[in-house]
Short mmCIF file of N, CA, C and O in Angstrom, two decimals:
data_model
loop_
_atom_site.label_atom_id
_atom_site.label_comp_id
_atom_site.label_asym_id
_atom_site.label_seq_id
_atom_site.Cartn_x
_atom_site.Cartn_y
_atom_site.Cartn_z
N UNK A 266 24.00 0.22 7.01
CA UNK A 266 23.11 -0.09 6.39
C UNK A 266 21.84 -1.01 6.52
O UNK A 266 22.53 -2.02 7.88
N UNK A 267 20.90 -0.78 6.42
CA UNK A 267 19.58 -1.18 7.23
C UNK A 267 19.22 -2.90 6.43
O UNK A 267 19.81 -2.84 5.54
N UNK A 268 18.90 -3.55 7.38
CA UNK A 268 18.82 -5.04 7.14
C UNK A 268 17.25 -5.62 7.17
O UNK A 268 16.90 -5.68 8.34
N UNK A 269 16.25 -5.67 6.04
CA UNK A 269 15.44 -5.57 6.38
C UNK A 269 14.66 -6.97 6.50
O UNK A 269 13.58 -7.02 6.66
N UNK A 270 15.46 -7.86 6.67
CA UNK A 270 15.41 -9.12 6.64
C UNK A 270 15.48 -9.78 7.87
O UNK A 270 15.29 -10.51 8.78
N UNK A 271 16.26 -8.79 8.87
CA UNK A 271 16.27 -9.22 10.10
C UNK A 271 16.00 -8.28 10.91
O UNK A 271 15.34 -7.68 11.32
N UNK A 272 14.87 -10.00 11.36
CA UNK A 272 13.93 -9.74 12.33
C UNK A 272 13.79 -9.39 13.46
O UNK A 272 12.82 -8.86 14.68
N UNK A 273 15.03 -9.33 13.80
CA UNK A 273 15.79 -8.89 15.32
C UNK A 273 16.11 -7.61 15.74
O UNK A 273 16.05 -7.44 16.62
N UNK A 274 16.29 -7.22 14.59
CA UNK A 274 16.29 -5.62 14.89
C UNK A 274 15.87 -4.12 14.00
O UNK A 274 15.51 -4.24 12.72
N UNK A 275 14.57 -3.77 14.53
CA UNK A 275 13.79 -3.17 13.92
C UNK A 275 14.04 -1.62 13.67
O UNK A 275 14.37 -1.43 14.70
N UNK A 276 13.75 -1.62 12.28
CA UNK A 276 14.81 -0.02 11.36
C UNK A 276 14.13 1.01 12.49
O UNK A 276 12.35 0.55 12.28
N UNK A 277 14.26 2.19 12.42
CA UNK A 277 13.46 3.16 13.06
C UNK A 277 13.11 3.92 11.41
O UNK A 277 13.39 3.61 10.21
N UNK A 278 12.11 4.63 11.14
CA UNK A 278 11.69 4.97 10.55
C UNK A 278 12.92 6.25 9.20
O UNK A 278 12.68 6.25 8.26
N UNK A 279 13.38 6.41 10.58
CA UNK A 279 14.34 7.49 9.81
C UNK A 279 15.52 6.69 9.20
O UNK A 279 16.28 7.17 7.38
N UNK A 280 15.62 5.11 9.11
CA UNK A 280 16.92 4.78 8.51
C UNK A 280 15.95 3.99 7.33
O UNK A 280 16.47 3.74 6.36
N UNK A 281 14.51 3.67 7.52
CA UNK A 281 14.18 3.18 6.26
C UNK A 281 14.15 4.39 5.27
O UNK A 281 13.86 3.83 4.04
N UNK A 282 13.47 5.86 5.95
CA UNK A 282 13.85 6.43 5.06
C UNK A 282 15.22 6.66 4.13
O UNK A 282 15.58 6.53 2.64
N UNK A 283 16.18 6.42 4.67
CA UNK A 283 17.20 6.10 3.69
C UNK A 283 18.03 5.41 3.34
O UNK A 283 18.48 5.40 1.66
N UNK A 284 16.85 4.19 3.91
CA UNK A 284 17.55 3.02 2.95
C UNK A 284 16.24 3.23 1.30
O UNK A 284 17.23 2.96 0.77
N UNK A 285 15.52 3.99 1.49
CA UNK A 285 14.43 3.93 0.61
C UNK A 285 15.14 5.23 -0.23
O UNK A 285 15.35 4.70 -2.27
N UNK A 286 15.61 5.95 0.38
CA UNK A 286 16.56 7.34 -0.73
C UNK A 286 15.68 8.18 -1.98
O UNK A 286 16.41 8.45 -2.69
N UNK A 287 14.41 7.97 -1.78
CA UNK A 287 13.12 8.84 -2.13
C UNK A 287 12.28 9.54 -1.47
O UNK A 287 11.39 8.48 -0.79
N UNK A 288 12.64 10.65 -1.93
CA UNK A 288 11.57 11.55 -0.95
C UNK A 288 10.11 10.93 -0.98
O UNK A 288 9.50 11.64 -0.19
N UNK A 289 9.61 10.53 -2.02
CA UNK A 289 8.34 9.81 -1.93
C UNK A 289 7.85 8.95 -0.98
O UNK A 289 6.83 9.29 -0.51
N UNK A 290 8.51 8.50 -0.57
CA UNK A 290 7.85 7.67 0.64
C UNK A 290 8.15 8.60 2.04
O UNK A 290 6.85 8.84 2.79
N UNK A 291 8.59 9.33 2.59
CA UNK A 291 8.64 10.19 3.47
C UNK A 291 7.13 11.03 3.41
O UNK A 291 6.83 11.41 4.29
N UNK A 292 7.08 11.51 1.67
CA UNK A 292 5.84 12.18 0.98
C UNK A 292 4.80 11.60 1.75
O UNK A 292 3.80 12.44 2.25
N UNK A 293 4.92 10.72 1.43
CA UNK A 293 3.57 9.63 1.14
C UNK A 293 3.17 9.34 2.78
O UNK A 293 2.17 9.16 3.44
N UNK A 294 4.32 9.11 3.31
CA UNK A 294 3.91 9.02 5.14
C UNK A 294 3.68 9.88 5.65
O UNK A 294 2.83 10.18 6.11
N UNK A 295 4.20 11.28 5.49
CA UNK A 295 3.48 12.40 6.11
C UNK A 295 1.84 13.51 5.69
O UNK A 295 1.03 13.18 5.81
N UNK A 296 1.20 12.38 4.33
CA UNK A 296 0.59 12.48 3.92
C UNK A 296 0.05 11.82 4.66
O UNK A 296 -1.78 12.33 4.86
N UNK A 297 0.04 10.65 4.77
CA UNK A 297 -0.87 9.57 5.46
C UNK A 297 -1.31 9.98 7.00
O UNK A 297 -2.76 10.24 7.58
N UNK A 298 0.16 10.68 7.38
CA UNK A 298 -0.12 10.96 9.17
C UNK A 298 -1.22 12.19 9.22
O UNK A 298 -2.09 12.13 10.14
N UNK A 299 -1.30 12.98 7.99
CA UNK A 299 -1.84 14.44 8.26
C UNK A 299 -3.09 14.44 8.20
O UNK A 299 -4.09 14.72 8.12
N UNK A 300 -3.45 13.32 6.78
CA UNK A 300 -5.04 13.09 6.29
C UNK A 300 -5.75 12.47 7.42
O UNK A 300 -6.85 13.42 7.45
N UNK A 301 -4.75 11.46 8.29
CA UNK A 301 -5.76 10.56 8.62
C UNK A 301 -5.52 10.33 10.06
O UNK A 301 -5.95 9.95 10.91
N UNK A 302 -5.19 11.51 10.93
CA UNK A 302 -4.55 11.75 11.93
C UNK A 302 -3.94 10.35 12.77
O UNK A 302 -4.71 9.65 13.85
N UNK A 303 -2.95 9.83 11.74
CA UNK A 303 -2.32 8.10 12.73
C UNK A 303 -0.57 8.57 12.37
O UNK A 303 -0.46 9.03 12.03
N UNK A 304 -0.51 7.57 12.95
CA UNK A 304 0.87 7.49 12.96
C UNK A 304 1.40 6.14 12.22
O UNK A 304 0.38 5.31 12.33
N UNK A 305 2.33 6.08 11.83
CA UNK A 305 2.86 4.97 10.79
C UNK A 305 3.77 3.33 11.94
O UNK A 305 3.87 3.39 13.43
N UNK A 306 3.34 2.11 11.95
CA UNK A 306 3.16 0.85 12.62
C UNK A 306 4.46 0.89 11.51
O UNK A 306 4.35 -0.60 10.69
N UNK A 307 5.57 0.28 12.04
CA UNK A 307 6.84 -0.66 11.86
C UNK A 307 6.89 -1.61 12.19
O UNK A 307 6.55 -2.82 13.72
N UNK A 308 6.39 -3.08 11.41
CA UNK A 308 6.21 -4.84 11.68
C UNK A 308 7.44 -5.22 10.48
O UNK A 308 7.35 -5.15 9.82
N UNK A 309 7.38 -6.50 11.08
CA UNK A 309 8.26 -7.39 10.69
C UNK A 309 7.08 -8.69 9.74
O UNK A 309 6.23 -9.19 10.98
N UNK A 310 6.86 -9.02 8.70
CA UNK A 310 6.14 -10.29 8.35
C UNK A 310 7.05 -11.11 7.59
O UNK A 310 8.11 -11.29 7.30
N UNK A 311 6.33 -12.38 8.39
CA UNK A 311 6.96 -13.26 8.10
C UNK A 311 6.84 -14.13 7.00
O UNK A 311 7.05 -15.08 6.62
N UNK A 312 5.22 -13.39 6.36
CA UNK A 312 4.85 -14.60 4.75
C UNK A 312 6.17 -14.46 3.99
O UNK A 312 6.98 -13.78 3.99
N UNK A 313 5.78 -15.40 3.51
CA UNK A 313 7.07 -15.80 2.54
C UNK A 313 6.38 -15.28 0.99
O UNK A 313 7.28 -14.95 0.50
N UNK A 314 5.76 -14.44 0.78
CA UNK A 314 4.75 -13.70 -0.17
C UNK A 314 5.93 -12.58 -0.02
O UNK A 314 6.62 -11.85 -0.79
N UNK A 315 5.66 -11.49 0.98
CA UNK A 315 6.46 -10.46 0.96
C UNK A 315 7.80 -10.24 2.44
O UNK A 315 7.17 -9.80 3.61
N UNK A 316 8.43 -11.70 2.62
CA UNK A 316 9.38 -11.61 3.82
C UNK A 316 9.83 -9.68 4.65
O UNK A 316 10.86 -9.69 3.33
N UNK A 317 10.21 -9.71 5.44
CA UNK A 317 10.90 -7.85 5.95
C UNK A 317 9.81 -7.27 6.60
O UNK A 317 8.98 -7.54 6.84
N UNK A 318 10.63 -6.24 7.49
CA UNK A 318 10.06 -4.99 7.48
C UNK A 318 8.88 -4.06 6.90
O UNK A 318 9.80 -4.07 5.37
N UNK A 319 7.97 -3.69 7.30
CA UNK A 319 7.62 -2.68 6.49
C UNK A 319 6.62 -2.00 7.22
O UNK A 319 6.50 -1.60 8.23
N UNK A 320 5.86 -0.90 6.50
CA UNK A 320 5.44 0.17 7.52
C UNK A 320 3.88 0.03 7.09
O UNK A 320 3.29 0.25 6.34
N UNK A 321 3.11 0.05 8.07
CA UNK A 321 1.61 0.41 8.52
C UNK A 321 1.07 1.20 8.72
O UNK A 321 1.96 2.21 9.62
N UNK A 322 0.07 1.71 7.57
CA UNK A 322 -1.29 2.92 8.51
C UNK A 322 -1.95 2.18 8.52
O UNK A 322 -2.59 1.63 7.73
N UNK A 323 -2.36 1.85 10.07
CA UNK A 323 -3.88 1.89 10.69
C UNK A 323 -4.78 2.67 11.16
O UNK A 323 -4.85 3.84 11.73
N UNK A 324 -6.38 3.36 11.25
CA UNK A 324 -7.11 4.10 11.64
C UNK A 324 -8.08 2.96 12.33
O UNK A 324 -8.47 2.72 11.21
N UNK A 325 -8.56 3.52 13.36
CA UNK A 325 -9.42 3.11 14.06
C UNK A 325 -9.28 1.09 13.62
O UNK A 325 -10.73 0.83 13.90
N UNK A 326 -8.41 0.23 14.52
CA UNK A 326 -8.18 -0.83 13.68
C UNK A 326 -8.07 -1.07 12.30
O UNK A 326 -8.17 -2.40 11.85
N UNK A 327 -8.33 -0.63 11.68
CA UNK A 327 -8.17 -0.94 9.65
C UNK A 327 -7.09 -0.65 9.00
O UNK A 327 -6.30 0.57 10.02
N UNK A 328 -6.27 -1.57 9.13
CA UNK A 328 -4.75 -1.07 7.96
C UNK A 328 -5.50 -0.67 6.81
O UNK A 328 -6.57 -0.93 5.48
N UNK A 329 -4.90 1.21 6.49
CA UNK A 329 -5.16 1.41 5.13
C UNK A 329 -4.17 1.02 3.95
O UNK A 329 -4.71 0.71 2.65
N UNK A 330 -3.13 0.97 4.65
CA UNK A 330 -2.56 0.38 4.00
C UNK A 330 -0.65 -0.16 4.53
O UNK A 330 -0.54 0.01 5.37
N UNK A 331 -0.24 -0.60 3.12
CA UNK A 331 1.79 -1.20 3.86
C UNK A 331 2.47 -1.12 2.76
O UNK A 331 2.24 -1.10 1.78
N UNK A 332 3.28 -0.16 3.35
CA UNK A 332 4.06 0.37 2.66
C UNK A 332 5.65 -0.58 2.78
O UNK A 332 6.12 -0.95 4.14
N UNK A 333 5.96 -1.16 1.93
CA UNK A 333 7.44 -2.17 1.54
C UNK A 333 8.17 -1.64 0.71
O UNK A 333 8.21 -0.91 -0.20
N UNK A 334 9.71 -1.27 2.05
CA UNK A 334 10.66 -0.38 1.31
C UNK A 334 11.20 -0.69 0.28
O UNK A 334 11.14 -1.84 0.80
N UNK A 335 11.43 -0.22 -1.17
CA UNK A 335 12.80 -0.87 -1.89
C UNK A 335 14.00 0.36 -1.98
O UNK A 335 13.87 1.30 -1.37
N UNK A 336 14.61 0.03 -2.41
CA UNK A 336 15.50 1.15 -2.73
C UNK A 336 15.55 1.50 -4.09
O UNK A 336 14.68 1.45 -4.73
N UNK A 337 14.62 2.95 -3.57
CA UNK A 337 14.50 3.86 -4.49
C UNK A 337 13.45 4.31 -4.61
O UNK A 337 12.70 4.99 -5.35
N UNK A 338 12.24 3.04 -4.34
CA UNK A 338 10.86 2.94 -4.57
C UNK A 338 10.60 2.55 -3.12
O UNK A 338 11.07 1.87 -2.56
N UNK A 339 9.09 2.53 -3.42
CA UNK A 339 8.34 1.94 -2.06
C UNK A 339 7.18 1.33 -3.23
O UNK A 339 7.11 1.44 -3.99
N UNK A 340 6.95 -0.03 -2.48
CA UNK A 340 5.70 -0.66 -3.07
C UNK A 340 4.55 -0.34 -2.24
O UNK A 340 5.12 -0.96 -0.80
N UNK A 341 3.33 0.09 -2.45
CA UNK A 341 2.05 0.17 -0.85
C UNK A 341 1.40 -0.67 -1.46
O UNK A 341 0.75 -0.40 -2.88
N UNK A 342 0.67 -1.51 -0.73
CA UNK A 342 -0.27 -2.99 -0.69
C UNK A 342 -1.22 -1.99 -0.29
O UNK A 342 -1.76 -1.28 0.91
N UNK A 343 -2.39 -2.15 -0.84
CA UNK A 343 -3.80 -1.64 -0.14
C UNK A 343 -4.50 -2.78 -0.35
O UNK A 343 -4.54 -3.61 -1.70
N UNK A 344 -5.32 -3.25 0.23
CA UNK A 344 -6.95 -4.25 0.50
C UNK A 344 -7.83 -3.46 -0.54
O UNK A 344 -8.26 -2.74 0.40
N UNK A 345 -8.42 -4.35 -1.06
CA UNK A 345 -10.03 -3.82 -1.50
C UNK A 345 -10.97 -5.07 -1.30
O UNK A 345 -10.57 -6.41 -2.00
N UNK A 346 -12.03 -5.04 -0.48
CA UNK A 346 -12.74 -5.55 0.21
C UNK A 346 -13.86 -5.52 -0.57
O UNK A 346 -14.37 -4.59 -1.07
N UNK A 347 -14.53 -6.23 0.33
CA UNK A 347 -15.94 -6.89 -0.26
C UNK A 347 -17.13 -5.40 -0.42
O UNK A 347 -17.83 -4.69 -1.31
N UNK A 348 -16.93 -3.92 1.03
CA UNK A 348 -17.24 -3.18 1.39
C UNK A 348 -16.43 -1.96 -0.40
O UNK A 348 -17.01 -0.88 0.37
N UNK A 349 -14.65 -2.10 -0.14
CA UNK A 349 -15.02 -1.07 -1.20
C UNK A 349 -15.06 -1.49 -3.06
O UNK A 349 -14.95 0.10 -3.03
N UNK A 350 -15.28 -2.63 -2.59
CA UNK A 350 -15.02 -2.82 -4.17
C UNK A 350 -15.84 -2.34 -5.35
O UNK A 350 -15.65 -1.37 -6.06
N UNK A 351 -17.25 -1.80 -4.68
CA UNK A 351 -18.07 -0.78 -6.03
C UNK A 351 -16.91 0.68 -6.04
O UNK A 351 -17.15 0.69 -7.24
N UNK A 352 -17.08 0.48 -4.57
CA UNK A 352 -16.65 2.49 -4.47
C UNK A 352 -15.26 2.44 -5.86
O UNK A 352 -15.08 3.02 -6.37
N UNK A 353 -14.53 1.31 -5.48
CA UNK A 353 -12.59 1.70 -6.52
C UNK A 353 -12.95 1.36 -7.74
O UNK A 353 -12.76 1.71 -8.72
N UNK A 354 -13.79 0.32 -8.15
CA UNK A 354 -14.41 0.30 -9.42
C UNK A 354 -15.55 1.02 -10.16
O UNK A 354 -15.19 1.50 -11.44
N UNK A 355 -15.91 1.94 -9.40
CA UNK A 355 -16.82 3.02 -10.08
C UNK A 355 -15.51 4.54 -10.14
O UNK A 355 -15.45 4.82 -11.13
N UNK A 356 -14.24 4.06 -9.11
CA UNK A 356 -13.52 5.62 -9.54
C UNK A 356 -12.50 4.97 -10.36
O UNK A 356 -11.60 6.08 -10.55
N UNK A 357 -12.01 3.59 -10.72
CA UNK A 357 -10.70 2.76 -11.43
C UNK A 357 -10.93 3.84 -12.98
O UNK A 357 -9.58 4.34 -13.52
N UNK A 358 -11.80 4.07 -13.42
CA UNK A 358 -11.76 4.93 -14.81
C UNK A 358 -10.98 6.32 -14.62
O UNK A 358 -10.84 6.45 -15.88
N UNK A 359 -10.86 6.86 -13.55
CA UNK A 359 -10.27 8.01 -13.32
C UNK A 359 -8.70 8.00 -12.91
O UNK A 359 -7.97 8.89 -13.12
N UNK A 360 -8.59 7.08 -13.16
CA UNK A 360 -7.17 6.44 -12.38
C UNK A 360 -6.29 5.83 -13.53
O UNK A 360 -6.88 5.73 -14.73
N UNK A 361 -4.63 5.90 -13.39
CA UNK A 361 -4.12 5.92 -14.43
C UNK A 361 -3.89 4.36 -14.94
O UNK A 361 -4.60 3.43 -14.30
N UNK A 362 -3.52 4.23 -16.45
CA UNK A 362 -4.18 3.17 -16.90
C UNK A 362 -3.21 1.50 -16.46
O UNK A 362 -3.89 0.27 -16.32
N UNK A 363 -1.83 2.26 -16.07
CA UNK A 363 -1.04 1.13 -15.19
C UNK A 363 -2.13 0.44 -13.66
O UNK A 363 -2.52 -0.42 -13.63
N UNK A 364 -2.58 1.47 -13.46
CA UNK A 364 -3.11 0.65 -11.99
C UNK A 364 -4.57 0.13 -12.12
O UNK A 364 -5.05 -0.08 -11.13
N UNK A 365 -5.15 0.79 -12.93
CA UNK A 365 -6.49 0.00 -13.68
C UNK A 365 -5.87 -1.56 -13.58
O UNK A 365 -6.30 -2.46 -13.73
N UNK A 366 -5.19 -1.62 -14.70
CA UNK A 366 -3.98 -2.79 -15.21
C UNK A 366 -3.90 -3.38 -13.97
O UNK A 366 -4.12 -5.30 -13.96
N UNK A 367 -3.24 -3.20 -12.77
CA UNK A 367 -3.01 -3.39 -11.46
C UNK A 367 -4.04 -4.17 -10.95
O UNK A 367 -4.35 -5.47 -10.42
N UNK A 368 -5.66 -3.41 -10.78
CA UNK A 368 -6.46 -4.03 -10.27
C UNK A 368 -7.22 -5.30 -11.07
O UNK A 368 -7.08 -6.33 -10.21
N UNK A 369 -7.54 -5.41 -12.38
CA UNK A 369 -8.11 -6.13 -12.91
C UNK A 369 -6.79 -7.37 -13.17
O UNK A 369 -7.82 -8.66 -13.52
N UNK A 370 -5.74 -7.24 -12.63
CA UNK A 370 -4.46 -8.55 -13.18
C UNK A 370 -4.54 -9.23 -11.67
O UNK A 370 -4.41 -10.46 -12.05
N UNK A 371 -5.05 -8.39 -10.60
CA UNK A 371 -5.30 -9.25 -8.83
C UNK A 371 -6.56 -9.13 -9.42
O UNK A 371 -7.10 -9.55 -9.32
N UNK A 372 -5.88 -11.43 -8.65
CA UNK A 372 -6.58 -12.15 -8.69
C UNK A 372 -7.36 -12.11 -6.77
O UNK A 372 -7.32 -11.51 -5.80
N UNK A 373 -8.82 -12.20 -6.99
CA UNK A 373 -9.39 -11.70 -5.82
C UNK A 373 -9.68 -13.06 -5.05
O UNK A 373 -9.87 -14.08 -5.56
N UNK A 374 -9.19 -13.69 -3.84
CA UNK A 374 -9.28 -14.32 -3.30
C UNK A 374 -10.20 -14.31 -1.71
O UNK A 374 -9.77 -12.96 -1.00
N UNK A 375 -11.12 -14.47 -1.04
CA UNK A 375 -11.75 -14.38 -0.02
C UNK A 375 -12.35 -13.20 -0.08
O UNK A 375 -12.70 -12.08 0.77
N UNK A 376 -13.25 -12.81 -1.40
CA UNK A 376 -13.42 -11.25 -1.69
C UNK A 376 -12.65 -10.15 -1.35
O UNK A 376 -12.97 -8.86 -1.13
N UNK A 377 -11.38 -10.60 -1.30
CA UNK A 377 -10.67 -9.50 -1.22
C UNK A 377 -9.28 -9.34 -1.94
O UNK A 377 -8.86 -10.59 -3.51
N UNK A 378 -9.07 -8.29 -2.76
CA UNK A 378 -8.11 -7.47 -4.33
C UNK A 378 -7.04 -7.38 -2.80
O UNK A 378 -7.22 -6.77 -2.26
N UNK A 379 -5.73 -7.99 -3.31
CA UNK A 379 -4.45 -7.24 -2.57
C UNK A 379 -3.48 -6.51 -3.61
O UNK A 379 -2.84 -7.41 -3.85
N UNK A 380 -3.57 -5.05 -3.65
CA UNK A 380 -3.01 -4.50 -4.87
C UNK A 380 -1.69 -4.13 -4.30
O UNK A 380 -1.51 -3.60 -3.75
N UNK A 381 -0.86 -4.07 -5.12
CA UNK A 381 0.31 -3.57 -4.89
C UNK A 381 1.21 -3.48 -6.11
O UNK A 381 1.05 -3.30 -7.10
N UNK A 382 0.89 -1.91 -5.54
CA UNK A 382 1.29 -0.53 -6.13
C UNK A 382 2.28 -0.13 -6.36
O UNK A 382 3.05 0.62 -5.21
N UNK A 383 3.67 -0.20 -6.92
CA UNK A 383 5.00 0.75 -6.81
C UNK A 383 4.87 2.46 -7.47
O UNK A 383 4.07 3.02 -7.87
N UNK A 384 5.70 2.81 -6.41
CA UNK A 384 5.81 4.19 -6.36
C UNK A 384 6.95 4.57 -6.35
O UNK A 384 7.84 4.78 -5.51
N UNK A 385 6.96 5.46 -7.47
CA UNK A 385 8.11 6.21 -7.55
C UNK A 385 8.52 7.55 -7.13
O UNK A 385 9.62 8.21 -7.16
N UNK A 386 7.11 7.88 -7.42
CA UNK A 386 7.50 9.85 -7.43
C UNK A 386 5.79 9.94 -7.28
O UNK A 386 4.68 9.66 -7.54
N UNK A 387 5.30 11.15 -7.02
CA UNK A 387 4.00 11.96 -6.89
C UNK A 387 3.90 12.29 -8.67
O UNK A 387 4.71 12.19 -9.56
N UNK A 388 2.56 12.22 -8.53
CA UNK A 388 2.07 12.00 -9.67
C UNK A 388 0.72 11.59 -9.61
O UNK A 388 0.04 11.30 -8.69
N UNK A 389 0.65 11.35 -10.93
CA UNK A 389 -0.86 10.35 -11.28
C UNK A 389 -1.37 8.79 -10.37
O UNK A 389 -2.49 8.94 -9.66
N UNK A 390 0.28 8.23 -10.23
CA UNK A 390 -0.52 6.97 -9.47
C UNK A 390 -0.18 7.35 -8.12
O UNK A 390 -1.24 6.43 -6.95
N UNK A 391 -0.01 7.97 -7.46
CA UNK A 391 0.34 9.10 -6.03
C UNK A 391 -1.24 9.03 -5.90
O UNK A 391 -1.62 8.80 -5.05
N UNK A 392 -2.18 9.78 -6.13
CA UNK A 392 -2.90 10.38 -6.40
C UNK A 392 -3.96 9.34 -6.28
O UNK A 392 -5.14 9.37 -5.85
N UNK A 393 -4.04 8.48 -7.35
CA UNK A 393 -4.93 7.71 -8.03
C UNK A 393 -5.05 6.51 -6.39
O UNK A 393 -6.65 6.61 -5.64
N UNK A 394 -3.39 6.24 -6.03
CA UNK A 394 -3.39 5.52 -4.50
C UNK A 394 -3.87 6.52 -3.32
O UNK A 394 -4.86 5.88 -2.82
N UNK A 395 -3.76 7.62 -3.18
CA UNK A 395 -4.20 7.90 -2.14
C UNK A 395 -5.91 8.39 -1.85
O UNK A 395 -7.05 7.88 -1.39
N UNK A 396 -6.83 8.05 -3.54
CA UNK A 396 -7.90 8.31 -3.61
C UNK A 396 -8.39 6.89 -3.14
O UNK A 396 -9.86 6.41 -2.17
N UNK A 397 -8.47 5.72 -3.43
CA UNK A 397 -8.41 4.25 -3.26
C UNK A 397 -8.18 4.43 -1.57
O UNK A 397 -9.26 4.16 -0.89
N UNK A 398 -7.25 4.75 -0.65
CA UNK A 398 -7.28 4.54 0.34
C UNK A 398 -7.95 5.51 1.62
O UNK A 398 -8.52 5.23 2.14
N UNK A 399 -8.66 6.53 0.18
CA UNK A 399 -10.10 7.49 1.15
C UNK A 399 -11.36 6.17 0.99
O UNK A 399 -11.89 6.55 1.81
N UNK A 400 -11.25 5.81 -0.02
CA UNK A 400 -12.72 4.85 -0.28
C UNK A 400 -12.11 4.12 0.95
O UNK A 400 -13.21 3.50 1.47
N UNK A 401 -11.03 3.32 0.94
CA UNK A 401 -11.32 2.15 2.40
C UNK A 401 -11.53 2.71 3.56
O UNK A 401 -11.83 2.40 4.36
N UNK A 402 -10.43 4.09 4.01
CA UNK A 402 -10.97 4.56 5.00
C UNK A 402 -12.42 5.07 5.42
O UNK A 402 -12.91 4.47 6.68
N UNK A 403 -13.20 5.50 4.57
CA UNK A 403 -14.88 5.61 4.52
C UNK A 403 -15.59 4.63 4.20
O UNK A 403 -17.02 4.71 3.91
N UNK A 404 -15.07 2.84 4.43
CA UNK A 404 -16.31 1.67 4.13
C UNK A 404 -16.02 1.11 5.55
O UNK A 404 -15.38 1.72 6.17
#
């Protein structure tokens, strides 16, 4: 078993997949790769808020999302900045109530909201999250 807190041992994507143990992680990564023609970057965060290994997807220097592995699910972070705010807020009524709640309860700092969305299965949250990432990519 991998130790996500051990910054001296970078896990392989396959090890993270085993740790998560949920096909939603593999499917989400595949979706990101095929949709945006980008590859994952496994990075260690020393941030006290969310310390440990995570998986980032970047395109043209912009982080589209960061995935935090958990046992049996993942938490996906997407940043909604000034450029994306209007488009995201226009799309929110079509998003599941839980995602809307996360958006409105997340405090804004420096003109950004850092949304942390738990992903346990494909479905409404999954599709809405991909929509928000598309908005971020296009902004």
